[in-house]
GROMACS .gro file of N, CA and C in nm:
model
  249
    1ASP      N    1   9.815   9.520   6.141
    1ASP     CA    2   9.877   9.559   6.023
    1ASP      C    3  10.038   9.534   6.014
    2GLY      N    4  10.115   9.484   6.112
    2GLY     CA    5  10.258   9.482   6.085
    2GLY      C    6  10.319   9.588   6.121
    3LYS      N    7  10.261   9.712   6.121
    3LYS     CA    8  10.340   9.820   6.161
    3LYS      C    9  10.384   9.833   6.271
    4GLU      N   10  10.467   9.925   6.344
    4GLU     CA   11  10.539   9.915   6.469
    4GLU      C   12  10.494  10.040   6.530
    5LEU      N   13  10.482  10.045   6.661
    5LEU     CA   14  10.458  10.203   6.718
    5LEU      C   15  10.556  10.177   6.817
    6VAL      N   16  10.633  10.315   6.785
    6VAL     CA   17  10.753  10.319   6.909
    6VAL      C   18  10.704  10.454   6.986
    7GLU      N   19  10.723  10.418   7.106
    7GLU     CA   20  10.701  10.506   7.220
    7GLU      C   21  10.814  10.542   7.295
    8THR      N   22  10.852  10.680   7.342
    8THR     CA   23  10.943  10.679   7.429
    8THR      C   24  10.904  10.730   7.538
    9MET      N   25  10.931  10.700   7.687
    9MET     CA   26  10.880  10.723   7.791
    9MET      C   27  11.016  10.767   7.927
   10PRO      N   28  10.980  10.898   7.974
   10PRO     CA   29  11.076  10.951   8.036
   10PRO      C   30  11.094  10.815   8.181
   11ILE      N   31  11.209  10.835   8.246
   11ILE     CA   32  11.234  10.786   8.403
   11ILE      C   33  11.222  10.865   8.452
   12PRO      N   34  11.171  10.815   8.581
   12PRO     CA   35  11.138  10.943   8.685
   12PRO      C   36  11.307  10.968   8.751
   13LYS      N   37  11.315  11.068   8.785
   13LYS     CA   38  11.445  11.123   8.828
   13LYS      C   39  11.582  11.093   8.752
   14SER      N   40  11.568  11.093   8.641
   14SER     CA   41  11.660  11.054   8.519
   14SER      C   42  11.675  11.114   8.418
   15ASP      N   43  11.780  11.125   8.329
   15ASP     CA   44  11.752  11.194   8.209
   15ASP      C   45  11.756  11.069   8.118
   16ASP      N   46  11.730  10.943   8.151
   16ASP     CA   47  11.732  10.850   8.073
   16ASP      C   48  11.618  10.814   8.013
   17LYS      N   49  11.572  10.754   7.897
   17LYS     CA   50  11.447  10.737   7.856
   17LYS      C   51  11.403  10.586   7.842
   18ILE      N   52  11.305  10.518   7.846
   18ILE     CA   53  11.267  10.380   7.781
   18ILE      C   54  11.199  10.381   7.676
   19LYS      N   55  11.252  10.308   7.579
   19LYS     CA   56  11.172  10.277   7.452
   19LYS      C   57  11.128  10.162   7.466
   20LYS      N   58  10.967  10.209   7.388
   20LYS     CA   59  10.857  10.086   7.378
   20LYS      C   60  10.839  10.056   7.226
   21THR      N   61  10.859   9.940   7.207
   21THR     CA   62  10.827   9.901   7.025
   21THR      C   63  10.702   9.797   7.072
   22THR      N   64  10.584   9.829   7.003
   22THR     CA   65  10.483   9.736   6.976
   22THR      C   66  10.434   9.715   6.879
   23LYS      N   67  10.423   9.575   6.795
   23LYS     CA   68  10.386   9.535   6.683
   23LYS      C   69  10.285   9.430   6.667
   24ALA      N   70  10.180   9.451   6.623
   24ALA     CA   71  10.073   9.332   6.628
   24ALA      C   72  10.044   9.272   6.469
   25LYS      N   73  10.022   9.179   6.453
   25LYS     CA   74   9.980   9.106   6.320
   25LYS      C   75   9.894   8.996   6.301
   26LEU      N   76   9.832   8.968   6.200
   26LEU     CA   77   9.721   8.879   6.199
   26LEU      C   78   9.765   8.764   6.095
   27LYS      N   79   9.732   8.680   6.111
   27LYS     CA   80   9.785   8.534   6.011
   27LYS      C   81   9.694   8.435   6.013
   28LYS      N   82   9.597   8.425   5.944
   28LYS     CA   83   9.482   8.338   5.950
   28LYS      C   84   9.422   8.336   6.080
   29ASN      N   85   9.423   8.271   6.142
   29ASN     CA   86   9.343   8.216   6.289
   29ASN      C   87   9.418   8.276   6.386
   30LYS      N   88   9.545   8.314   6.353
   30LYS     CA   89   9.649   8.382   6.497
   30LYS      C   90   9.647   8.525   6.497
   31PHE      N   91   9.618   8.596   6.599
   31PHE     CA   92   9.677   8.735   6.617
   31PHE      C   93   9.780   8.731   6.705
   32GLN      N   94   9.885   8.802   6.696
   32GLN     CA   95  10.052   8.797   6.769
   32GLN      C   96  10.031   8.979   6.765
   33VAL      N   97  10.113   8.981   6.925
   33VAL     CA   98  10.120   9.109   6.982
   33VAL      C   99  10.271   9.081   7.046
   34SER      N  100  10.363   9.202   6.973
   34SER     CA  101  10.499   9.179   7.058
   34SER      C  102  10.533   9.330   7.108
   35ILE      N  103  10.583   9.297   7.245
   35ILE     CA  104  10.621   9.424   7.292
   35ILE      C  105  10.778   9.426   7.325
   36GLU      N  106  10.850   9.497   7.295
   36GLU     CA  107  11.007   9.505   7.331
   36GLU      C  108  11.013   9.656   7.407
   37THR      N  109  11.046   9.632   7.532
   37THR     CA  110  11.105   9.747   7.599
   37THR      C  111  11.290   9.737   7.642
   38SER      N  112  11.344   9.868   7.599
   38SER     CA  113  11.478   9.869   7.618
   38SER      C  114  11.503   9.990   7.691
   39ALA      N  115  11.558   9.976   7.797
   39ALA     CA  116  11.613  10.082   7.893
   39ALA      C  117  11.760  10.066   7.902
   40PRO      N  118  11.812  10.171   7.982
   40PRO     CA  119  11.925  10.165   8.019
   40PRO      C  120  11.974  10.065   8.105
   41PRO      N  121  12.135  10.005   8.129
   41PRO     CA  122  12.132   9.922   8.212
   41PRO      C  123  12.120   9.952   8.386
   42PRO      N  124  12.085   9.906   8.434
   42PRO     CA  125  12.068   9.753   8.423
   42PRO      C  126  11.964   9.671   8.389
   43GLN      N  127  11.840   9.755   8.372
   43GLN     CA  128  11.722   9.712   8.311
   43GLN      C  129  11.746   9.621   8.149
   44GLY      N  130  11.829   9.686   8.085
   44GLY     CA  131  11.836   9.669   7.965
   44GLY      C  132  11.706   9.607   7.899
   45ILE      N  133  11.713   9.497   7.787
   45ILE     CA  134  11.599   9.461   7.704
   45ILE      C  135  11.507   9.386   7.787
   46SER      N  136  11.365   9.387   7.742
   46SER     CA  137  11.274   9.295   7.797
   46SER      C  138  11.156   9.275   7.709
   47GLY      N  139  11.113   9.164   7.669
   47GLY     CA  140  10.974   9.158   7.592
   47GLY      C  141  10.837   9.093   7.621
   48THR      N  142  10.781   9.079   7.568
   48THR     CA  143  10.638   9.015   7.589
   48THR      C  144  10.589   8.966   7.465
   49LYS      N  145  10.554   8.845   7.456
   49LYS     CA  146  10.501   8.805   7.300
   49LYS      C  147  10.358   8.734   7.336
   50LYS      N  148  10.246   8.790   7.306
   50LYS     CA  149  10.119   8.712   7.304
   50LYS      C  150  10.080   8.643   7.178
   51GLU      N  151  10.022   8.553   7.171
   51GLU     CA  152   9.975   8.471   7.079
   51GLU      C  153   9.859   8.445   7.072
   52TYR      N  154   9.744   8.468   7.013
   52TYR     CA  155   9.599   8.420   7.002
   52TYR      C  156   9.557   8.336   6.899
   53ALA      N  157   9.530   8.217   6.933
   53ALA     CA  158   9.492   8.099   6.834
   53ALA      C  159   9.365   8.060   6.842
   54LEU      N  160   9.260   8.106   6.731
   54LEU     CA  161   9.121   8.031   6.749
   54LEU      C  162   9.157   7.896   6.656
   55SER      N  163   9.075   7.794   6.703
   55SER     CA  164   9.062   7.655   6.626
   55SER      C  165   8.970   7.687   6.538
   56LYS      N  166   8.965   7.611   6.432
   56LYS     CA  167   8.886   7.612   6.309
   56LYS      C  168   8.739   7.628   6.346
   57ASP      N  169   8.696   7.536   6.440
   57ASP     CA  170   8.525   7.501   6.425
   57ASP      C  171   8.524   7.617   6.542
   58GLY      N  172   8.611   7.722   6.583
   58GLY     CA  173   8.577   7.857   6.677
   58GLY      C  174   8.524   7.828   6.804
   59LYS      N  175   8.562   7.706   6.857
   59LYS     CA  176   8.560   7.647   7.003
   59LYS      C  177   8.627   7.655   7.093
   60MET      N  178   8.787   7.672   7.050
   60MET     CA  179   8.858   7.718   7.143
   60MET      C  180   8.948   7.819   7.141
   61LEU      N  181   8.974   7.869   7.216
   61LEU     CA  182   9.082   8.001   7.216
   61LEU      C  183   9.198   7.987   7.272
   62THR      N  184   9.320   7.978   7.231
   62THR     CA  185   9.468   7.930   7.298
   62THR      C  186   9.515   8.086   7.320
   63LEU      N  187   9.610   8.099   7.440
   63LEU     CA  188   9.670   8.213   7.434
   63LEU      C  189   9.783   8.182   7.493
   64GLU      N  190   9.905   8.205   7.443
   64GLU     CA  191  10.053   8.176   7.489
   64GLU      C  192  10.124   8.310   7.516
   65ILE      N  193  10.168   8.309   7.642
   65ILE     CA  194  10.280   8.435   7.635
   65ILE      C  195  10.372   8.427   7.668
   66SER      N  196  10.476   8.456   7.602
   66SER     CA  197  10.600   8.452   7.655
   66SER      C  198  10.671   8.573   7.714
   67THR      N  199  10.743   8.561   7.801
   67THR     CA  200  10.830   8.667   7.871
   67THR      C  201  10.966   8.661   7.866
   68ASN      N  202  11.044   8.749   7.855
   68ASN     CA  203  11.179   8.708   7.832
   68ASN      C  204  11.246   8.904   7.916
   69MET      N  205  11.308   8.821   8.023
   69MET     CA  206  11.388   8.972   8.085
   69MET      C  207  11.516   8.909   8.099
   70ALA      N  208  11.582   8.992   8.161
   70ALA     CA  209  11.728   8.979   8.160
   70ALA      C  210  11.790   8.832   8.238
   71MET      N  211  11.696   8.825   8.344
   71MET     CA  212  11.738   8.724   8.411
   71MET      C  213  11.627   8.632   8.492
   72PHE      N  214  11.502   8.634   8.378
   72PHE     CA  215  11.346   8.570   8.370
   72PHE      C  216  11.298   8.535   8.267
   73ARG      N  217  11.272   8.404   8.219
   73ARG     CA  218  11.229   8.347   8.088
   73ARG      C  219  11.090   8.295   8.134
   74SER      N  220  10.967   8.313   8.082
   74SER     CA  221  10.850   8.236   8.102
   74SER      C  222  10.750   8.207   7.996
   75ILE      N  223  10.698   8.074   7.993
   75ILE     CA  224  10.600   8.065   7.883
   75ILE      C  225  10.470   7.995   7.959
   76GLN      N  226  10.349   8.061   7.962
   76GLN     CA  227  10.240   8.065   7.992
   76GLN      C  228  10.134   8.021   7.895
   77LYS      N  229  10.085   7.896   7.888
   77LYS     CA  230   9.940   7.866   7.793
   77LYS      C  231   9.818   7.846   7.845
   78GLN      N  232   9.734   7.942   7.807
   78GLN     CA  233   9.609   7.922   7.858
   78GLN      C  234   9.526   7.884   7.751
   79VAL      N  235   9.428   7.788   7.786
   79VAL     CA  236   9.316   7.742   7.701
   79VAL      C  237   9.190   7.766   7.712
   80TYR      N  238   9.094   7.821   7.640
   80TYR     CA  239   8.948   7.870   7.676
   80TYR      C  240   8.895   7.797   7.569
   81THR      N  241   8.774   7.733   7.638
   81THR     CA  242   8.688   7.659   7.581
   81THR      C  243   8.532   7.701   7.574
   82LYS      N  244   8.484   7.696   7.477
   82LYS     CA  245   8.333   7.769   7.459
   82LYS      C  246   8.246   7.656   7.486
   83GLN      N  247   8.161   7.678   7.569
   83GLN     CA  248   8.082   7.590   7.653
   83GLN      C  249   7.944   7.582   7.538
   0.00000   0.00000   0.00000
């Protein structure tokens, strides 16, 4: 529904906390989930975005996963075909 879920988690052996924000939305044949985590330095902000897309005929599901971290970025694409 596009609303954000914000969670705060303690960091072991520290007074600091990690903030995790999750957001999901559905648009036509695509379902998207975004997760952003922010922590004190040196971790900083990291995020993962997953997008599921179903073909019009319903026979192919494509999953694209984007990951962003301080020194690392990746995009993975997986395609599933109904047999």
